[in-house]
mmCIF file of C-alpha atoms and ligand atoms in Angstrom:
data_model
loop_
_atom_site.group_PDB
_atom_site.id
_atom_site.type_symbol
_atom_site.label_atom_id
_atom_site.label_comp_id
_atom_site.label_asym_id
_atom_site.label_seq_id
_atom_site.Cartn_x
_atom_site.Cartn_y
_atom_site.Cartn_z
ATOM 1 C CA MET F 1 0.000 0.000 0.000
ATOM 2 C CA LYS F 2 2.744 2.406 1.017
ATOM 3 C CA GLN F 3 4.745 1.529 -2.086
ATOM 4 C CA GLN F 4 1.765 2.463 -4.244
ATOM 5 C CA PHE F 5 1.763 5.976 -2.763
ATOM 6 C CA THR F 6 5.444 6.335 -3.566
ATOM 7 C CA LEU F 7 4.971 5.409 -7.201
ATOM 8 C CA ASN F 8 1.926 7.629 -7.662
ATOM 9 C CA SER F 9 3.620 10.632 -6.165
ATOM 10 C CA LYS F 10 6.750 10.319 -8.203
ATOM 11 C CA GLN F 11 4.608 10.470 -11.325
ATOM 12 C CA HIS F 12 3.675 13.986 -10.262
ATOM 13 C CA SER F 13 7.277 15.074 -9.947
ATOM 14 C CA ASN F 14 7.566 16.611 -13.369
ATOM 15 C CA GLU F 15 8.719 20.026 -14.489
ATOM 16 C CA ASN F 16 5.215 21.485 -14.296
ATOM 17 C CA VAL F 17 4.816 20.906 -10.583
ATOM 18 C CA SER F 18 6.341 23.496 -8.313
ATOM 19 C CA LEU F 19 4.966 23.100 -4.846
ATOM 20 C CA HIS F 20 5.425 25.072 -1.677
ATOM 21 C CA VAL F 21 5.177 22.580 1.164
ATOM 22 C CA ALA F 22 5.327 23.700 4.790
ATOM 23 C CA ILE F 23 5.824 21.283 7.672
ATOM 24 C CA ILE F 24 5.141 21.652 11.374
ATOM 25 C CA MET F 25 7.606 19.048 12.584
ATOM 26 C CA ASP F 26 5.923 18.083 15.846
ATOM 27 C CA GLY F 27 6.246 15.135 18.209
ATOM 28 C CA ASN F 28 9.984 14.889 18.873
ATOM 29 C CA GLY F 29 9.651 15.084 22.641
ATOM 30 C CA ARG F 30 6.824 12.547 22.915
ATOM 31 C CA TRP F 31 8.597 10.170 20.533
ATOM 32 C CA ALA F 32 11.633 10.142 22.814
ATOM 33 C CA GLN F 33 9.616 9.911 26.019
ATOM 34 C CA GLN F 34 7.631 6.954 24.650
ATOM 35 C CA ARG F 35 11.012 5.227 24.374
ATOM 36 C CA GLY F 36 12.093 6.185 27.874
ATOM 37 C CA ARG F 37 14.646 8.684 26.569
ATOM 38 C CA PRO F 38 15.076 12.418 27.230
ATOM 39 C CA ARG F 39 13.203 14.784 24.927
ATOM 40 C CA PHE F 40 16.396 15.961 23.314
ATOM 41 C CA TRP F 41 16.983 12.492 21.883
ATOM 42 C CA GLY F 42 13.851 13.064 19.794
ATOM 43 C CA HIS F 43 15.134 16.416 18.558
ATOM 44 C CA ARG F 44 18.378 14.801 17.459
ATOM 45 C CA GLN F 45 16.525 12.109 15.559
ATOM 46 C CA GLY F 46 14.227 14.776 14.128
ATOM 47 C CA ALA F 47 17.242 16.585 12.665
ATOM 48 C CA GLU F 48 18.200 13.402 10.784
ATOM 49 C CA VAL F 49 14.710 13.287 9.304
ATOM 50 C CA VAL F 50 15.051 16.914 8.149
ATOM 51 C CA LYS F 51 18.191 15.964 6.251
ATOM 52 C CA LYS F 52 16.416 13.084 4.482
ATOM 53 C CA ILE F 53 13.261 15.032 3.609
ATOM 54 C CA VAL F 54 15.294 17.951 2.202
ATOM 55 C CA GLU F 55 17.217 15.509 -0.006
ATOM 56 C CA ILE F 56 14.111 13.922 -1.523
ATOM 57 C CA ALA F 57 11.789 16.964 -1.627
ATOM 58 C CA PRO F 58 12.645 17.941 -5.247
ATOM 59 C CA ASP F 59 11.716 14.390 -6.392
ATOM 60 C CA TYR F 60 8.154 15.159 -5.285
ATOM 61 C CA GLY F 61 7.816 18.425 -7.184
ATOM 62 C CA ILE F 62 8.613 20.557 -4.137
ATOM 63 C CA SER F 63 10.462 23.760 -5.007
ATOM 64 C CA THR F 64 9.946 25.570 -1.698
ATOM 65 C CA LEU F 65 10.027 23.799 1.653
ATOM 66 C CA THR F 66 9.335 25.773 4.826
ATOM 67 C CA LEU F 67 10.097 23.938 8.064
ATOM 68 C CA TYR F 68 9.008 25.067 11.527
ATOM 69 C CA ALA F 69 12.131 24.522 13.615
ATOM 70 C CA PHE F 70 11.583 26.822 16.612
ATOM 71 C CA SER F 71 8.580 29.024 17.332
ATOM 72 C CA SER F 72 8.701 32.298 19.216
ATOM 73 C CA ASP F 73 6.603 30.564 21.867
ATOM 74 C CA ASN F 74 9.175 27.787 22.239
ATOM 75 C CA TRP F 75 11.267 30.183 24.377
ATOM 76 C CA LYS F 76 8.805 29.218 27.125
ATOM 77 C CA ARG F 77 10.437 25.779 27.353
ATOM 78 C CA PRO F 78 13.033 24.892 30.012
ATOM 79 C CA GLN F 79 16.316 26.717 29.412
ATOM 80 C CA GLN F 80 18.175 23.444 29.011
ATOM 81 C CA GLU F 81 15.936 22.254 26.159
ATOM 82 C CA VAL F 82 16.189 25.652 24.433
ATOM 83 C CA ASN F 83 19.996 25.621 24.716
ATOM 84 C CA LEU F 84 20.258 22.101 23.359
ATOM 85 C CA LEU F 85 17.985 22.958 20.429
ATOM 86 C CA MET F 86 20.072 26.012 19.553
ATOM 87 C CA GLN F 87 23.294 24.008 19.771
ATOM 88 C CA LEU F 88 21.815 21.310 17.568
ATOM 89 C CA LEU F 89 20.836 23.902 14.969
ATOM 90 C CA GLN F 90 24.293 25.457 15.019
ATOM 91 C CA ARG F 91 26.032 22.086 14.669
ATOM 92 C CA LYS F 92 23.793 20.990 11.800
ATOM 93 C CA LEU F 93 24.392 24.263 9.993
ATOM 94 C CA GLN F 94 28.137 23.791 10.235
ATOM 95 C CA THR F 95 27.929 20.353 8.666
ATOM 96 C CA GLU F 96 25.014 20.724 6.249
ATOM 97 C CA THR F 97 25.830 23.974 4.438
ATOM 98 C CA LYS F 98 28.345 22.189 2.202
ATOM 99 C CA ASN F 99 25.755 19.553 1.280
ATOM 100 C CA SER F 100 23.234 22.261 0.473
ATOM 101 C CA ILE F 101 25.649 23.961 -1.932
ATOM 102 C CA LYS F 102 26.351 20.623 -3.604
ATOM 103 C CA ASN F 103 22.643 19.767 -3.916
ATOM 104 C CA GLY F 104 21.465 23.166 -5.178
ATOM 105 C CA VAL F 105 19.554 23.963 -1.988
ATOM 106 C CA ARG F 106 19.131 27.632 -1.162
ATOM 107 C CA MET F 107 18.767 28.187 2.572
ATOM 108 C CA SER F 108 16.910 31.050 4.230
ATOM 109 C CA PHE F 109 16.000 31.629 7.837
ATOM 110 C CA ILE F 110 12.658 33.228 8.511
ATOM 111 C CA GLY F 111 12.032 34.671 11.938
ATOM 112 C CA ARG F 112 13.592 37.088 14.401
ATOM 113 C CA ARG F 113 17.339 37.240 14.730
ATOM 114 C CA ASP F 114 17.752 39.721 17.568
ATOM 115 C CA ARG F 115 17.127 37.159 20.325
ATOM 116 C CA LEU F 116 19.449 34.456 18.957
ATOM 117 C CA ASP F 117 23.091 33.951 19.915
ATOM 118 C CA PRO F 118 25.148 36.187 17.559
ATOM 119 C CA ARG F 119 27.350 33.193 16.698
ATOM 120 C CA LEU F 120 24.295 31.295 15.506
ATOM 121 C CA VAL F 121 23.131 34.324 13.513
ATOM 122 C CA ALA F 122 26.593 34.548 11.902
ATOM 123 C CA GLU F 123 26.358 30.866 10.933
ATOM 124 C CA MET F 124 22.875 31.397 9.509
ATOM 125 C CA GLU F 125 23.976 34.384 7.437
ATOM 126 C CA LYS F 126 27.002 32.499 6.185
ATOM 127 C CA ALA F 127 24.764 29.629 5.097
ATOM 128 C CA GLU F 128 22.415 32.060 3.347
ATOM 129 C CA GLN F 129 25.257 33.696 1.441
ATOM 130 C CA GLU F 130 27.000 30.481 0.477
ATOM 131 C CA THR F 131 23.813 28.788 -0.754
ATOM 132 C CA ALA F 132 22.248 31.847 -2.417
ATOM 133 C CA HIS F 133 22.662 30.419 -5.941
ATOM 134 C CA GLY F 134 20.848 27.161 -5.210
ATOM 135 C CA GLN F 135 18.123 26.564 -7.836
ATOM 136 C CA LYS F 136 16.756 23.149 -6.995
ATOM 137 C CA LEU F 137 15.033 23.821 -3.688
ATOM 138 C CA HIS F 138 14.396 26.874 -1.535
ATOM 139 C CA LEU F 139 14.630 25.627 2.028
ATOM 140 C CA ARG F 140 13.231 28.091 4.546
ATOM 141 C CA LEU F 141 13.837 27.295 8.192
ATOM 142 C CA ALA F 142 11.565 29.093 10.624
ATOM 143 C CA VAL F 143 13.572 29.938 13.735
ATOM 144 C CA ASP F 144 12.179 32.240 16.457
ATOM 145 C CA TYR F 145 9.227 32.570 14.124
ATOM 146 C CA SER F 146 5.764 33.918 14.887
ATOM 147 C CA ALA F 147 3.361 34.567 12.005
ATOM 148 C CA ARG F 148 1.508 37.193 14.009
ATOM 149 C CA GLU F 149 4.701 39.035 14.764
ATOM 150 C CA VAL F 150 5.718 38.961 11.080
ATOM 151 C CA LEU F 151 2.289 40.254 10.060
ATOM 152 C CA ALA F 152 2.464 43.074 12.576
ATOM 153 C CA ARG F 153 5.909 44.094 11.346
ATOM 154 C CA ALA F 154 4.798 43.954 7.706
ATOM 155 C CA ALA F 155 1.823 46.163 8.565
ATOM 156 C CA GLN F 156 4.196 48.596 10.221
ATOM 157 C CA LEU F 157 6.346 48.714 7.040
ATOM 158 C CA ALA F 158 3.213 49.317 4.959
ATOM 159 C CA ALA F 159 2.218 52.170 7.246
ATOM 160 C CA GLU F 160 5.674 53.746 7.022
ATOM 161 C CA GLN F 161 5.414 53.713 3.194
ATOM 162 C CA ASN F 162 1.712 54.534 3.220
ATOM 163 C CA ASP F 163 1.254 51.756 0.644
ATOM 164 C CA PHE F 164 -1.238 49.050 1.526
ATOM 165 C CA SER F 165 -1.455 47.319 -1.882
ATOM 166 C CA ARG F 166 -1.427 43.507 -1.878
ATOM 167 C CA GLU F 167 1.697 43.304 -4.103
ATOM 168 C CA ARG F 168 3.700 45.527 -1.813
ATOM 169 C CA PHE F 169 2.397 43.721 1.253
ATOM 170 C CA ASP F 170 3.980 40.477 0.039
ATOM 171 C CA GLU F 171 7.277 42.354 -0.201
ATOM 172 C CA TYR F 172 6.895 43.768 3.310
ATOM 173 C CA LEU F 173 6.113 40.307 4.608
ATOM 174 C CA ALA F 174 9.278 38.901 3.023
ATOM 175 C CA LYS F 175 11.289 41.749 4.491
ATOM 176 C CA ALA F 176 9.728 41.359 7.934
ATOM 177 C CA MET F 177 10.840 37.715 8.072
ATOM 178 C CA HIS F 178 14.268 38.233 6.428
ATOM 179 C CA CYS F 179 13.251 36.201 3.384
ATOM 180 C CA PRO F 180 15.301 37.276 0.336
ATOM 181 C CA VAL F 181 12.499 36.645 -2.159
ATOM 182 C CA VAL F 182 8.726 36.850 -2.238
ATOM 183 C CA THR F 183 7.633 33.241 -1.845
ATOM 184 C CA PRO F 184 4.465 31.738 -3.339
ATOM 185 C CA ASP F 185 1.625 30.792 -0.985
ATOM 186 C CA VAL F 186 1.741 27.430 0.750
ATOM 187 C CA ASP F 187 0.155 24.645 -1.318
ATOM 188 C CA LEU F 188 0.330 21.913 1.290
ATOM 189 C CA LEU F 189 0.751 22.194 5.043
ATOM 190 C CA ILE F 190 1.761 19.012 6.856
ATOM 191 C CA ARG F 191 1.681 18.652 10.640
ATOM 192 C CA THR F 192 3.028 15.545 12.305
ATOM 193 C CA GLY F 193 2.513 14.517 15.927
ATOM 194 C CA GLY F 194 -1.297 14.303 16.034
ATOM 195 C CA GLU F 195 -2.235 17.909 16.851
ATOM 196 C CA GLN F 196 -4.460 19.746 14.399
ATOM 197 C CA ARG F 197 -3.510 23.394 14.789
ATOM 198 C CA LEU F 198 -1.280 26.026 13.198
ATOM 199 C CA SER F 199 0.567 27.174 16.333
ATOM 200 C CA ASP F 200 1.232 30.619 14.793
ATOM 201 C CA PHE F 201 2.828 29.299 11.572
ATOM 202 C CA LEU F 202 2.393 31.013 8.153
ATOM 203 C CA LEU F 203 -1.076 32.392 8.898
ATOM 204 C CA TRP F 204 -1.090 34.618 5.792
ATOM 205 C CA GLU F 205 0.565 32.194 3.375
ATOM 206 C CA CYS F 206 -1.797 29.316 4.242
ATOM 207 C CA ALA F 207 -4.925 31.165 3.058
ATOM 208 C CA TYR F 208 -5.668 28.418 0.474
ATOM 209 C CA ALA F 209 -3.302 25.689 1.661
ATOM 210 C CA GLU F 210 -4.437 22.080 1.786
ATOM 211 C CA PHE F 211 -3.924 20.676 5.295
ATOM 212 C CA TYR F 212 -2.577 17.211 6.018
ATOM 213 C CA PHE F 213 -2.428 16.038 9.617
ATOM 214 C CA THR F 214 -0.839 12.772 10.672
ATOM 215 C CA ASN F 215 -0.379 11.013 14.003
ATOM 216 C CA VAL F 216 3.120 9.969 12.947
ATOM 217 C CA MET F 217 5.704 11.633 15.204
ATOM 218 C CA TRP F 218 8.294 13.680 13.325
ATOM 219 C CA PRO F 219 11.231 11.321 14.077
ATOM 220 C CA ASP F 220 9.244 8.520 12.349
ATOM 221 C CA PHE F 221 8.349 10.617 9.288
ATOM 222 C CA ASP F 222 9.979 9.190 6.167
ATOM 223 C CA GLU F 223 9.766 9.068 2.382
ATOM 224 C CA ASP F 224 6.637 6.894 2.401
ATOM 225 C CA GLU F 225 4.905 9.379 4.696
ATOM 226 C CA LEU F 226 5.874 12.301 2.461
ATOM 227 C CA ALA F 227 4.689 10.370 -0.590
ATOM 228 C CA ARG F 228 1.360 9.717 1.144
ATOM 229 C CA ALA F 229 0.879 13.398 1.981
ATOM 230 C CA ILE F 230 1.727 14.472 -1.569
ATOM 231 C CA ALA F 231 -0.607 11.839 -3.037
ATOM 232 C CA VAL F 232 -3.461 13.071 -0.817
ATOM 233 C CA PHE F 233 -2.679 16.632 -1.903
ATOM 234 C CA HIS F 234 -2.917 15.689 -5.583
ATOM 235 C CA SER F 235 -6.225 13.904 -4.961
ATOM 236 C CA ARG F 236 -7.833 17.087 -3.633
ATOM 237 C CA GLU F 237 -9.653 19.576 -5.821
ATOM 238 C CA ARG F 238 -8.556 23.134 -5.159
ATOM 239 C CA ARG F 239 -11.192 25.645 -6.120
ATOM 240 C CA PHE F 240 -9.921 28.953 -4.721
ATOM 241 C CA GLY F 241 -13.483 30.161 -4.304
ATOM 242 C CA ALA F 242 -14.591 29.302 -7.841
ATOM 243 C CA ILE F 243 -16.817 26.372 -8.824
ATOM 244 C CA PRO F 244 -15.614 23.076 -10.305
ATOM 245 C CA GLN F 245 -14.885 23.066 -14.054
ATOM 246 C CA MET F 246 -17.535 20.378 -14.705
ATOM 247 C CA GLN F 247 -20.312 22.554 -13.290
ATOM 248 C CA VAL F 248 -19.246 25.517 -15.456
ATOM 249 C CA SER F 249 -19.640 23.394 -18.642
ATOM 250 C CA PHE F 250 -22.921 21.732 -17.678
ATOM 251 C CA GLY F 251 -24.637 24.706 -16.100
HETATM 252 C C1 IPE V 1 8.662 19.748 17.815
HETATM 253 O O1 IPE V 1 8.588 18.708 18.722
HETATM 254 C C2 IPE V 1 10.013 20.410 17.821
HETATM 255 C C3 IPE V 1 10.018 21.741 18.463
HETATM 256 C C4 IPE V 1 8.970 22.382 18.880
HETATM 257 C C5 IPE V 1 11.311 22.364 18.631
HETATM 258 P P1 IPE V 1 8.166 18.951 20.227
HETATM 259 O O2 IPE V 1 9.374 19.281 21.026
HETATM 260 O O3 IPE V 1 7.073 19.959 20.311
HETATM 261 O O4 IPE V 1 7.630 17.537 20.625
HETATM 262 P P2 IPE V 1 6.320 17.208 21.451
HETATM 263 O O5 IPE V 1 5.177 17.872 20.744
HETATM 264 O O6 IPE V 1 6.527 17.756 22.830
HETATM 265 O O7 IPE V 1 6.237 15.727 21.419
HETATM 266 C C1 IPE V 2 5.017 23.988 16.941
HETATM 267 O O1 IPE V 2 5.041 22.925 17.835
HETATM 268 C C2 IPE V 2 6.393 24.537 16.767
HETATM 269 C C3 IPE V 2 7.357 23.672 16.099
HETATM 270 C C4 IPE V 2 7.119 22.503 15.585
HETATM 271 C C5 IPE V 2 8.688 24.227 15.975
HETATM 272 P P1 IPE V 2 4.699 23.118 19.381
HETATM 273 O O2 IPE V 2 4.838 21.793 20.012
HETATM 274 O O3 IPE V 2 5.521 24.222 19.954
HETATM 275 O O4 IPE V 2 3.193 23.612 19.320
HETATM 276 P P2 IPE V 2 2.018 23.487 20.395
HETATM 277 O O5 IPE V 2 2.559 24.005 21.702
HETATM 278 O O6 IPE V 2 1.675 22.042 20.486
HETATM 279 O O7 IPE V 2 0.903 24.303 19.824
HETATM 280 MG MG1 MG V 3 5.029 19.839 20.241
#
């Protein structure tokens, strides 16, 4: 059954498909605790899954992948967990930037930078510069990210320019989250870990996103799971407020 999903999805991975997929990678802590391990063990495993999913994303027609790595509300967690998460991010950046260059992955970090360790920010900016020419996949990592905060800052930029047009607002949004380019809306939002909520992620960009929720914990997410989500996405009819084509023809 799983294999069937894989085959179907790969058929969609042609030049004409250019998807923006966003993932709320949830369930690391519970996954570890279910195995009698500390929560951080789940985060470490989760980072391995990120590596795998980034590698295979272009095979599924994904051209932009936005991953929720650390929300602005995650600062509320115990200091030790926050520190370990930040260290993990820094270490992965040091090792993965080279791979990203090799694989044509452009990396961007969306979120606030003023509350992060300056050494981490330096590593992030280095990764952004060194991968800026990547054409195969735009990987956006949301770190200290809050959609509401980004929206408020974009509104402030609009007010400063006294320009509230939709086109310009997309530019202000990109600027507010340090994204170098205006990114298309989210096509598919995946959340692992069983919860069915947005937790302040991409509130504007998900206006017409298809949602896919799974009970699978992020450390168990794999290629078959991605294939399943993409296959479900392709089975849905997106109408964007219009009516189905069939009903237009037949009245
Ligand atoms: C998601 O997993 C990763 C981050 C929020 C950093 P969690 O850490 O939220 O894992 P659960 O939801 O507690 O299992
Ligand atoms: C959302 O997960 C944030 C990330 C995955 C980085 P949370 O675990 O923080 O969200 P809530 O608390 O369940 O809403
Ligand atoms: Mg969680």
